[in-house]
Amino acid sequence: MKLSQMPYEHVDIEEVKTFFDKLVEDSKNCKSGEEQFELHKKYYNYIGDVSTNLKLGRFRHDIDTSEEYYAKENDYIDEISPVLANCINKYNKVLFESPYRDYLEQQISKVAFKNIEIANKSIDEKILPLMQEENALISKYDSIIASAKIPFDGEEYNISLLRKCLTDKDRDVRKRAWKALSDYFMSVTDEIDDIYDKLVKNRTQQAKELGYDNYVELGYNRMTRNAYRRKEVENFRKQIKESFVPFVSKIQEERRKQIKVDELKYYDNDVFFTNGNPAPIGTPEEILKAGQEMYSELSPETKEFFDFMTENELFDVLGRKTKKAGGYMDFLPKYKSPYIFANFNGTSGDVDVITHECGHAFQGFVTRNDEVVEHNDITMETAEIHSMSMEYFTYGWMDKFFGDRKEDYLKMHLQDSITFIPYGCMVDEFQHIVYDKPEMTPAERKAVWKELEKTYRPWLDFDGDPFFDEGGFWQKQGHIFWQPFYYIDYVLASVVAMQFKVWMDKDFKEAWQHYLQLCELSAKDFYEPMLETAGLKSPFRDGTVKGLVEEMEKKL
Ligand SMILES: [Zn+2]
């Protein structure tokens, strides 16, 4: 069914509660595992319909925020979502305590039960007021970032529009743009420090009330870390420091020569060529058409996927005035349809939608007929492998998007992906230090960041800038505010996606078959055994990172 024709129905939360009350009772009264699993399938059906409606309501609001009916529905959905989450939690508890647990685990997976256990340790009604306050603080940070009005060259920019100037091919333009950005952050840095200080103290208090020593363990549980913990992550970061930091320093020296400057400064960040970074050619319609050709050539599975997306009009990617900013991919269980929301703006980000977001959507399409809903509760370090690997699998078709600058684009993509890895680890280590010592002052936190810069980005020269050189950079990294410890997921996924890159350069078909296998595995197994089944090495294992750097160095 076409996305625009899917009927939306308002979800009555009272009806939902009644359904769950009965479900909980019936589930407790089941006389066998088979009976309880049959009942659980009814839950799948019901929750599939409810979540389809909630997602449709949000989506219709996002594509036209001026539409009053969906604006109201969107507010209502915000309001009822925690109530629904609470209903699901309560029901999951019954499953968890079932006398037929072994049978249920066989049907649903051990992973799902581990996730329920973790979820139970992450939330309690007594900390709901703190969680609400936490959300309000995050919104306050978001609005400071979203409402920025930055004067530059006689015009006013918001942060996302200023981005183009920050990477301008004219060095003087980008230097002044970075100064404008720095001035803006200097004007709000005390306010952001205050918000973050409150967030750290709030989260620490949540942890204490739930019986934790500090927020780190709770944060891991909120991220559903069901297969690795702090010790493994620390060892991973250590390997990145040893192997990737020197590698990235070499890449930066390459980039310095590419852009023909004597010394790399922070305002040369993300600039790869003297004639500017490559941007896609053609209209949005042409980009989508190129995507269709690409996926029909890549494999039979991707052809089926992209044709399905096109026939059912599951893309909403054209920028419009009343459309919400940003982009995402989601899945409608009732129609077994992935869908993609984006705002094309003429930068290489448009192609990321066709590669990265389509990687997520493709995974959803591959497992769309799996009736066990929990199999698609994929944790982020795995979900990002699906998307980041697709960026590499589509390298061979980039001429369709970038014409004769294909090679430039590929070089930029590879240099950028590798450079990201130490940065991602720095964001992660910073947060561990912050939540280990919640009593630190804002000035002490900035000093911590400044120190980490020396370890993770020794090549970066902030040229005495009063904001960036004094350890302020993290204030523009939203994830630090939204979701602690999220960021390392991108780094872990990147290290696995690069293994696919190495593999496909040796044997494309074989690498693709294993990628497909990984997509099909979804969340049926735990992280490390799943990687092993798909022929990949765990990033946590000593030597994985070192071996990868050796392979990647050959490519540049
Ligand atoms: Zn992604």
Coordinates of C-alpha atoms and ligand atoms in Angstrom, one line a residue:
M1 CA 0.0 0.0 0.0
K2 CA 1.2 3.5 -0.8
L3 CA 2.3 5.4 2.3
S4 CA -0.1 8.3 1.6
Q5 CA -3.1 5.9 1.5
M6 CA -2.4 4.1 4.7
P7 CA -5.3 5.0 7.0
Y8 CA -4.5 6.7 10.3
E9 CA -6.5 5.9 13.4
H10 CA -6.3 7.8 16.6
V11 CA -5.1 5.5 19.5
D12 CA -7.3 5.7 22.6
I13 CA -4.9 5.1 25.5
E14 CA -7.7 4.0 27.8
E15 CA -8.5 1.1 25.4
V16 CA -4.8 0.3 25.3
K17 CA -4.6 0.1 29.1
T18 CA -7.7 -2.1 29.1
F19 CA -6.1 -4.4 26.5
F20 CA -2.9 -4.7 28.6
D21 CA -4.8 -5.3 31.9
K22 CA -6.5 -8.3 30.3
L23 CA -3.4 -9.4 28.6
V24 CA -1.4 -9.5 31.8
E25 CA -4.2 -11.5 33.6
D26 CA -4.6 -14.0 30.7
S27 CA -0.8 -14.4 30.4
K28 CA -0.5 -15.2 34.1
N29 CA -3.3 -17.8 33.8
C30 CA -1.7 -19.7 30.8
K31 CA -1.4 -23.4 31.5
S32 CA 1.5 -24.1 29.1
G33 CA 4.3 -22.4 27.3
E34 CA 2.6 -23.0 24.0
E35 CA -0.6 -21.3 25.2
Q36 CA 1.4 -18.4 26.5
F37 CA 3.3 -18.0 23.2
E38 CA 0.0 -18.1 21.3
L39 CA -1.3 -15.3 23.4
H40 CA 2.0 -13.4 22.9
K41 CA 1.4 -13.6 19.1
K42 CA -1.9 -11.7 19.7
Y43 CA 0.1 -9.1 21.5
Y44 CA 2.4 -8.8 18.4
N45 CA -0.7 -8.1 16.3
Y46 CA -2.1 -5.6 18.7
I47 CA 1.1 -3.7 19.3
G48 CA 1.9 -3.8 15.6
D49 CA -1.4 -1.9 14.8
V50 CA -0.9 0.5 17.7
S51 CA 2.7 1.4 16.8
T52 CA 1.8 1.7 13.1
N53 CA -0.8 4.3 14.0
L54 CA 1.6 6.2 16.3
K55 CA 4.3 6.3 13.7
L56 CA 1.9 7.4 11.0
G57 CA 0.6 10.2 13.2
R58 CA 4.1 11.4 13.8
F59 CA 5.2 11.1 10.2
R60 CA 2.1 13.0 8.9
H61 CA 3.0 15.8 11.4
D62 CA 6.7 15.8 10.3
I63 CA 5.9 16.1 6.6
D64 CA 3.6 19.1 7.2
T65 CA 3.9 20.7 10.6
S66 CA 1.3 23.4 9.6
E67 CA -1.4 20.7 9.5
E68 CA -3.4 21.3 12.7
Y69 CA -5.0 17.9 13.1
Y70 CA -1.6 16.0 13.0
A71 CA 0.0 18.7 15.2
K72 CA -2.5 17.9 17.9
E73 CA -2.1 14.1 17.3
N74 CA 1.7 14.5 17.7
D75 CA 1.3 16.2 21.1
Y76 CA -1.1 13.5 22.1
I77 CA 1.4 10.8 21.0
D78 CA 4.1 12.5 23.1
E79 CA 1.8 12.4 26.1
I80 CA 0.7 8.7 25.8
S81 CA 4.1 7.2 24.7
P82 CA 5.5 6.8 28.3
V83 CA 2.1 5.3 29.4
L84 CA 2.3 2.7 26.6
A85 CA 6.0 2.0 27.5
N86 CA 4.9 1.4 31.0
C87 CA 2.1 -1.1 29.9
I88 CA 4.7 -3.0 27.8
N89 CA 7.1 -3.1 30.7
K90 CA 4.5 -4.5 33.1
Y91 CA 3.5 -7.2 30.5
N92 CA 7.2 -8.1 29.8
K93 CA 7.7 -8.7 33.6
V94 CA 5.0 -11.4 33.4
L95 CA 6.8 -13.1 30.6
F96 CA 10.1 -12.8 32.4
E97 CA 8.6 -14.5 35.5
S98 CA 6.7 -17.1 33.5
P99 CA 7.0 -20.7 34.7
Y100 CA 7.4 -21.6 31.0
R101 CA 10.4 -19.3 30.6
D102 CA 12.6 -21.9 28.9
Y103 CA 10.0 -22.6 26.2
L104 CA 9.4 -18.9 25.6
E105 CA 13.1 -18.2 25.4
Q106 CA 13.4 -20.8 22.7
Q107 CA 10.6 -19.1 20.7
I108 CA 11.5 -15.5 21.3
S109 CA 15.2 -15.6 22.0
K110 CA 17.5 -15.4 25.0
V111 CA 18.5 -11.9 23.9
A112 CA 14.9 -10.6 24.3
F113 CA 14.8 -11.9 27.9
K114 CA 18.2 -10.4 28.7
N115 CA 16.7 -7.1 27.4
I116 CA 13.7 -7.3 29.7
E117 CA 16.0 -7.9 32.6
I118 CA 18.0 -4.8 31.8
A119 CA 14.9 -2.7 31.2
N120 CA 13.6 -3.6 34.6
K121 CA 16.8 -2.3 36.2
S122 CA 16.6 1.0 34.2
I123 CA 13.2 2.4 35.2
D124 CA 11.0 2.7 38.2
E125 CA 7.9 4.8 38.9
K126 CA 9.7 6.7 41.7
I127 CA 12.2 8.3 39.3
L128 CA 9.5 9.4 36.7
P129 CA 9.6 13.1 37.9
L130 CA 13.4 13.1 37.5
M131 CA 13.1 11.7 34.0
Q132 CA 10.6 14.4 33.1
E133 CA 13.0 17.0 34.4
E134 CA 15.8 15.3 32.3
N135 CA 13.6 15.6 29.2
A136 CA 12.9 19.3 29.9
L137 CA 16.6 20.0 30.2
I138 CA 17.3 18.2 26.9
S139 CA 14.6 20.3 25.2
K140 CA 16.2 23.5 26.6
Y141 CA 19.6 22.5 25.1
D142 CA 17.9 21.7 21.8
S143 CA 16.2 25.0 21.6
I144 CA 19.4 26.9 22.3
I145 CA 21.0 25.0 19.3
A146 CA 17.9 25.3 17.1
S147 CA 17.2 29.0 17.7
A148 CA 20.7 30.1 17.1
K149 CA 20.8 33.2 14.9
I150 CA 24.4 33.7 13.7
P151 CA 25.2 36.9 11.9
F152 CA 27.6 36.2 9.0
D153 CA 28.5 38.2 5.9
G154 CA 25.5 40.4 6.3
E155 CA 23.0 37.5 6.7
E156 CA 21.6 35.5 9.5
Y157 CA 22.3 31.8 9.7
N158 CA 21.2 28.9 11.9
I159 CA 23.8 26.3 12.8
S160 CA 22.8 23.8 10.1
L161 CA 22.8 26.5 7.3
L162 CA 26.1 27.8 8.5
R163 CA 27.6 24.4 8.0
K164 CA 28.1 25.1 4.3
C165 CA 30.2 28.2 5.1
L166 CA 32.3 26.2 7.6
T167 CA 33.5 24.0 4.8
D168 CA 33.7 26.7 2.1
K169 CA 36.5 26.2 -0.4
D170 CA 37.7 29.8 0.3
R171 CA 39.8 29.6 3.4
D172 CA 39.1 33.1 4.5
V173 CA 35.3 32.5 4.3
R174 CA 35.4 29.4 6.4
K175 CA 37.8 31.0 8.9
R176 CA 35.3 33.8 9.5
A177 CA 32.4 31.3 9.6
W178 CA 34.1 29.4 12.4
K179 CA 34.8 32.6 14.2
A180 CA 31.0 33.4 14.0
L181 CA 30.2 30.0 15.3
S182 CA 32.7 30.4 18.2
D183 CA 31.2 33.8 19.0
Y184 CA 27.8 32.3 19.2
F185 CA 28.9 29.5 21.5
M186 CA 30.8 31.9 23.7
S187 CA 27.5 33.8 24.1
V188 CA 25.6 30.7 25.3
T189 CA 28.4 28.5 26.8
D190 CA 27.5 29.4 30.5
E191 CA 23.9 28.5 29.9
I192 CA 24.9 25.2 28.2
D193 CA 27.3 24.5 31.1
D194 CA 24.5 25.1 33.5
I195 CA 22.1 22.8 31.6
Y196 CA 24.7 20.0 31.4
D197 CA 25.6 20.4 35.1
K198 CA 21.9 19.9 36.0
L199 CA 21.7 16.9 33.6
V200 CA 24.7 15.2 35.1
K201 CA 23.4 15.7 38.6
N202 CA 19.9 14.6 37.6
R203 CA 21.1 11.4 36.0
T204 CA 23.4 10.7 38.9
Q205 CA 20.4 11.1 41.3
Q206 CA 18.3 8.7 39.1
A207 CA 21.1 6.2 39.4
K208 CA 21.4 6.5 43.2
E209 CA 17.7 6.1 43.7
L210 CA 17.8 2.9 41.7
G211 CA 20.7 1.7 43.8
Y212 CA 23.6 2.3 41.5
D213 CA 26.9 3.9 42.6
N214 CA 26.9 6.4 39.7
Y215 CA 25.2 6.9 36.3
V216 CA 27.6 4.9 34.2
E217 CA 26.1 1.5 34.8
L218 CA 22.5 2.8 34.5
G219 CA 23.5 4.6 31.3
Y220 CA 24.7 1.3 29.9
N221 CA 21.4 -0.3 30.8
R222 CA 19.5 2.5 29.2
M223 CA 21.4 1.7 26.0
T224 CA 20.4 -2.0 26.4
R225 CA 24.1 -3.1 26.6
N226 CA 23.2 -6.8 26.8
A227 CA 26.6 -8.1 25.5
Y228 CA 29.5 -5.9 26.6
R229 CA 30.1 -3.5 29.4
R230 CA 32.5 -0.8 30.5
K231 CA 35.6 -3.0 30.6
E232 CA 35.2 -4.1 27.0
V233 CA 34.6 -0.5 25.8
E234 CA 37.7 0.7 27.7
N235 CA 39.8 -1.9 26.1
F236 CA 38.4 -1.0 22.7
R237 CA 39.3 2.7 23.2
K238 CA 42.8 1.7 24.2
Q239 CA 43.2 -0.1 20.9
I240 CA 41.9 2.9 19.0
K241 CA 44.4 5.2 20.7
E242 CA 47.2 2.9 19.8
S243 CA 46.3 2.2 16.2
F244 CA 43.9 4.7 14.8
V245 CA 45.3 7.9 16.3
P246 CA 48.6 7.6 14.4
F247 CA 46.8 6.5 11.3
V248 CA 44.5 9.5 11.4
S249 CA 47.4 11.8 11.9
K250 CA 48.9 10.5 8.6
I251 CA 45.5 11.1 6.9
Q252 CA 45.4 14.6 8.1
E253 CA 48.9 15.2 6.7
E254 CA 47.5 13.9 3.3
R255 CA 44.6 16.2 3.6
R256 CA 46.8 19.2 4.4
K257 CA 48.6 18.5 1.0
Q258 CA 45.2 18.0 -0.7
I259 CA 44.0 21.4 0.3
K260 CA 47.4 23.1 -0.1
V261 CA 47.9 24.8 3.2
D262 CA 51.1 25.2 5.3
E263 CA 49.4 24.2 8.6
L264 CA 46.1 22.6 9.2
K265 CA 43.8 24.8 11.4
Y266 CA 40.5 23.9 13.0
Y267 CA 38.7 25.9 10.3
D268 CA 40.1 23.5 7.7
N269 CA 38.1 20.7 9.4
D270 CA 36.0 18.7 7.0
V271 CA 37.5 20.4 3.9
F272 CA 39.0 17.9 1.5
F273 CA 39.7 19.7 -1.8
T274 CA 40.7 23.1 -3.0
N275 CA 37.8 23.2 -5.4
G276 CA 35.3 22.3 -2.6
N277 CA 33.8 19.1 -1.4
P278 CA 32.0 17.1 -4.0
A279 CA 28.2 17.6 -4.2
P280 CA 25.7 15.4 -6.0
I281 CA 24.7 16.3 -9.5
G282 CA 21.0 16.3 -10.7
T283 CA 17.6 17.0 -9.2
P284 CA 16.2 15.0 -6.2
E285 CA 14.1 13.0 -8.7
E286 CA 17.3 12.1 -10.6
I287 CA 19.0 11.1 -7.4
L288 CA 16.2 8.7 -6.6
K289 CA 16.2 7.3 -10.1
A290 CA 20.0 6.8 -9.8
G291 CA 19.3 5.0 -6.5
Q292 CA 16.9 2.7 -8.2
E293 CA 19.3 1.8 -11.0
M294 CA 22.1 1.3 -8.4
Y295 CA 20.1 -1.1 -6.2
S296 CA 18.8 -3.1 -9.2
E297 CA 22.4 -3.7 -10.2
L298 CA 23.8 -4.4 -6.7
S299 CA 21.8 -7.6 -6.0
P300 CA 18.4 -9.2 -6.6
E301 CA 17.5 -8.5 -2.9
T302 CA 18.2 -4.8 -3.1
K303 CA 16.4 -4.6 -6.4
E304 CA 13.2 -6.1 -4.8
F305 CA 13.7 -3.7 -1.9
F306 CA 14.1 -0.5 -3.8
D307 CA 11.3 -1.3 -6.3
F308 CA 9.0 -2.0 -3.2
M309 CA 10.0 1.4 -1.7
T310 CA 9.3 3.2 -5.0
E311 CA 6.0 1.5 -5.8
N312 CA 4.7 2.2 -2.4
E313 CA 6.0 5.8 -2.3
L314 CA 7.9 5.1 0.9
F315 CA 10.3 8.0 0.4
D316 CA 9.5 11.6 1.6
V317 CA 12.8 13.3 0.9
L318 CA 12.0 16.6 -0.8
G319 CA 12.7 19.7 1.3
R320 CA 9.6 21.8 2.0
K321 CA 9.0 24.9 4.1
T322 CA 6.5 23.3 6.5
K323 CA 8.5 20.1 6.8
K324 CA 10.4 19.2 10.0
A325 CA 14.2 19.3 9.7
G326 CA 16.4 16.2 9.8
G327 CA 16.0 12.7 8.5
Y328 CA 15.3 9.2 9.7
M329 CA 14.1 5.7 8.7
D330 CA 11.4 3.8 10.4
F331 CA 9.2 0.7 9.9
L332 CA 5.4 0.2 9.9
P333 CA 4.7 -3.3 11.2
K334 CA 1.1 -3.4 10.0
Y335 CA 2.2 -2.9 6.4
K336 CA 5.6 -4.5 6.7
S337 CA 7.0 -1.3 5.2
P338 CA 10.1 0.6 5.9
Y339 CA 9.9 4.4 5.1
I340 CA 12.4 7.2 4.8
F341 CA 12.0 10.8 5.8
A342 CA 14.6 13.4 4.8
N343 CA 15.2 16.9 3.5
F344 CA 17.3 16.9 0.4
N345 CA 19.5 20.1 0.3
G346 CA 22.0 19.6 -2.6
T347 CA 24.9 18.3 -0.5
S348 CA 26.5 14.8 -0.3
G349 CA 24.1 14.3 2.6
D350 CA 21.4 13.6 0.0
V351 CA 23.4 10.6 -1.2
D352 CA 23.8 9.4 2.4
V353 CA 20.0 9.0 2.5
I354 CA 20.2 6.7 -0.5
T355 CA 23.1 4.7 1.0
H356 CA 23.0 5.0 4.8
E357 CA 19.3 5.4 5.5
C358 CA 18.5 2.8 2.8
G359 CA 20.9 0.4 4.5
H360 CA 18.7 0.6 7.7
A361 CA 15.6 0.3 5.6
F362 CA 16.9 -2.6 3.6
Q363 CA 17.5 -4.5 6.9
G364 CA 13.9 -3.8 7.9
F365 CA 12.8 -5.1 4.5
V366 CA 14.9 -8.3 4.7
T367 CA 13.3 -9.3 8.1
R368 CA 9.8 -7.9 7.5
N369 CA 8.1 -11.3 7.5
D370 CA 9.7 -12.5 10.8
E371 CA 6.7 -12.8 13.2
V372 CA 8.8 -12.5 16.3
V373 CA 8.8 -8.8 17.0
E374 CA 11.7 -8.9 19.5
H375 CA 14.0 -10.1 16.7
N376 CA 13.9 -6.5 15.5
D377 CA 14.8 -4.9 18.8
I378 CA 18.3 -4.2 17.3
T379 CA 20.7 -2.3 19.5
M380 CA 22.5 0.6 17.9
E381 CA 26.0 -0.7 17.5
T382 CA 24.4 -3.4 15.3
A383 CA 21.8 -1.3 13.4
E384 CA 24.6 1.1 12.3
I385 CA 26.6 -1.8 10.8
H386 CA 23.6 -2.4 8.4
S387 CA 23.7 1.3 7.3
M388 CA 27.4 2.1 7.3
S389 CA 28.3 -1.1 5.4
M390 CA 25.8 -0.1 2.7
E391 CA 27.8 3.1 2.2
Y392 CA 30.7 0.9 1.2
F393 CA 28.8 -1.7 -0.8
T394 CA 27.5 1.2 -3.0
Y395 CA 31.0 2.7 -3.7
G396 CA 31.0 1.3 -7.3
W397 CA 28.0 3.4 -8.3
M398 CA 29.0 6.8 -7.0
D399 CA 29.6 8.1 -10.6
K400 CA 25.8 8.1 -10.9
F401 CA 25.6 10.7 -8.1
F402 CA 28.9 12.6 -8.4
G403 CA 29.8 12.3 -12.1
D404 CA 33.5 12.9 -12.7
R405 CA 34.1 13.8 -9.0
K406 CA 33.3 10.2 -8.0
E407 CA 36.9 9.5 -7.0
D408 CA 37.0 12.7 -4.9
Y409 CA 33.8 11.6 -3.2
L410 CA 35.2 8.2 -2.4
K411 CA 38.4 9.7 -1.0
M412 CA 36.5 12.1 1.1
H413 CA 34.2 9.4 2.4
L414 CA 37.0 7.1 3.4
Q415 CA 39.2 9.8 5.0
D416 CA 36.2 11.2 6.9
S417 CA 35.1 7.8 8.1
I418 CA 38.5 6.9 9.5
T419 CA 39.0 10.4 11.0
F420 CA 35.7 10.0 12.9
I421 CA 36.8 6.9 14.8
P422 CA 39.2 8.6 17.4
Y423 CA 36.7 11.5 17.8
G424 CA 33.9 9.1 18.6
C425 CA 36.0 7.4 21.3
M426 CA 36.9 10.8 22.8
V427 CA 33.2 11.7 23.1
D428 CA 32.7 8.3 24.9
E429 CA 35.7 8.7 27.3
F430 CA 34.7 12.2 28.2
Q431 CA 31.3 11.0 29.4
H432 CA 32.8 8.2 31.5
I433 CA 35.0 10.8 33.3
V434 CA 32.0 13.2 33.7
Y435 CA 29.7 10.6 35.2
D436 CA 32.4 9.1 37.4
K437 CA 33.0 12.5 39.0
P438 CA 29.6 14.3 38.8
E439 CA 30.8 16.9 41.3
M440 CA 33.2 18.4 38.8
T441 CA 32.7 22.1 37.9
P442 CA 31.9 23.2 34.4
A443 CA 35.5 24.6 34.1
E444 CA 36.9 21.2 35.2
R445 CA 34.8 19.5 32.5
K446 CA 36.2 21.8 29.8
A447 CA 39.7 21.1 31.1
V448 CA 39.0 17.3 30.8
W449 CA 37.9 17.8 27.2
K450 CA 40.9 19.9 26.4
E451 CA 43.2 17.2 27.7
L452 CA 41.4 14.5 25.7
E453 CA 41.9 16.5 22.5
K454 CA 45.6 16.1 22.9
T455 CA 45.3 12.3 23.1
Y456 CA 42.7 11.7 20.4
R457 CA 43.2 14.6 18.0
P458 CA 46.8 15.7 18.4
W459 CA 46.8 17.1 14.9
L460 CA 44.0 19.6 15.5
D461 CA 45.1 23.2 16.0
F462 CA 42.4 25.5 17.5
D463 CA 44.7 28.5 17.0
G464 CA 44.0 30.1 20.4
D465 CA 40.2 30.3 19.7
P466 CA 38.6 31.4 23.0
F467 CA 35.8 28.8 22.8
F468 CA 37.3 25.8 21.0
D469 CA 40.8 26.0 22.3
E470 CA 39.5 26.1 25.9
G471 CA 37.7 22.7 25.7
G472 CA 34.3 23.8 24.5
F473 CA 33.9 21.7 21.4
W474 CA 31.7 19.0 23.1
Q475 CA 28.9 21.5 23.6
K476 CA 28.0 21.2 20.0
Q477 CA 27.7 17.4 20.1
G478 CA 24.0 16.8 20.8
H479 CA 24.4 13.1 21.7
I480 CA 26.2 14.1 24.9
F481 CA 23.0 15.7 26.1
W482 CA 20.4 13.4 24.5
Q483 CA 21.6 10.0 25.3
P484 CA 24.8 9.3 27.3
F485 CA 27.1 6.6 26.0
Y486 CA 25.3 6.4 22.7
Y487 CA 28.2 7.7 20.6
I488 CA 30.5 4.7 20.9
D489 CA 27.9 2.7 18.9
Y490 CA 28.9 4.6 15.7
V491 CA 32.5 3.8 16.3
L492 CA 31.9 0.1 17.0
A493 CA 29.7 -0.1 13.9
S494 CA 32.3 1.7 11.8
V495 CA 35.0 -0.8 12.7
V496 CA 32.8 -3.6 11.5
A497 CA 31.6 -1.9 8.4
M498 CA 35.3 -1.3 7.5
Q499 CA 35.9 -5.0 7.8
F500 CA 33.2 -5.4 5.1
K501 CA 35.0 -2.8 3.0
V502 CA 38.2 -4.9 3.2
W503 CA 36.3 -8.0 2.5
M504 CA 34.4 -6.7 -0.6
D505 CA 37.6 -5.4 -2.2
K506 CA 38.8 -9.0 -2.1
D507 CA 35.5 -10.8 -2.9
F508 CA 32.5 -8.6 -3.4
K509 CA 30.0 -11.5 -3.7
E510 CA 31.2 -13.3 -0.7
A511 CA 31.1 -10.1 1.4
W512 CA 27.6 -9.3 0.2
Q513 CA 26.3 -12.8 1.2
H514 CA 27.7 -12.4 4.7
Y515 CA 26.2 -8.9 4.9
L516 CA 22.8 -10.4 4.0
Q517 CA 23.3 -13.0 6.6
L518 CA 24.0 -10.3 9.2
C519 CA 20.8 -8.4 8.2
E520 CA 18.8 -11.6 8.6
L521 CA 20.2 -12.4 12.0
S522 CA 18.8 -9.0 13.2
A523 CA 18.7 -9.3 17.0
K524 CA 18.3 -13.0 17.3
D525 CA 21.7 -13.5 18.8
F526 CA 24.1 -11.6 21.1
Y527 CA 26.6 -9.2 19.5
E528 CA 29.9 -11.2 19.4
P529 CA 28.5 -14.6 18.4
M530 CA 26.4 -12.9 15.8
L531 CA 29.5 -11.2 14.3
E532 CA 31.3 -14.5 14.3
T533 CA 28.4 -16.2 12.5
A534 CA 28.6 -13.6 9.8
G535 CA 32.4 -14.1 9.5
L536 CA 33.4 -10.8 11.2
K537 CA 35.7 -10.1 14.1
S538 CA 34.6 -8.5 17.3
P539 CA 36.0 -5.0 17.8
F540 CA 36.6 -5.9 21.4
R541 CA 39.1 -8.7 20.6
D542 CA 42.7 -7.7 20.9
G543 CA 44.2 -7.3 17.4
T544 CA 41.0 -6.6 15.5
V545 CA 41.6 -2.9 15.4
K546 CA 45.3 -3.2 14.6
G547 CA 44.7 -5.6 11.7
L548 CA 42.0 -3.4 10.3
V549 CA 44.3 -0.3 10.3
E550 CA 46.9 -2.3 8.4
E551 CA 44.4 -3.2 5.8
M552 CA 42.9 0.3 5.5
E553 CA 46.3 1.9 5.2
K554 CA 46.8 0.0 1.9
K555 CA 43.6 1.7 0.6
L556 CA 44.8 5.3 1.0
Ligands
ZN1 ZN 22.2 5.3 11.0

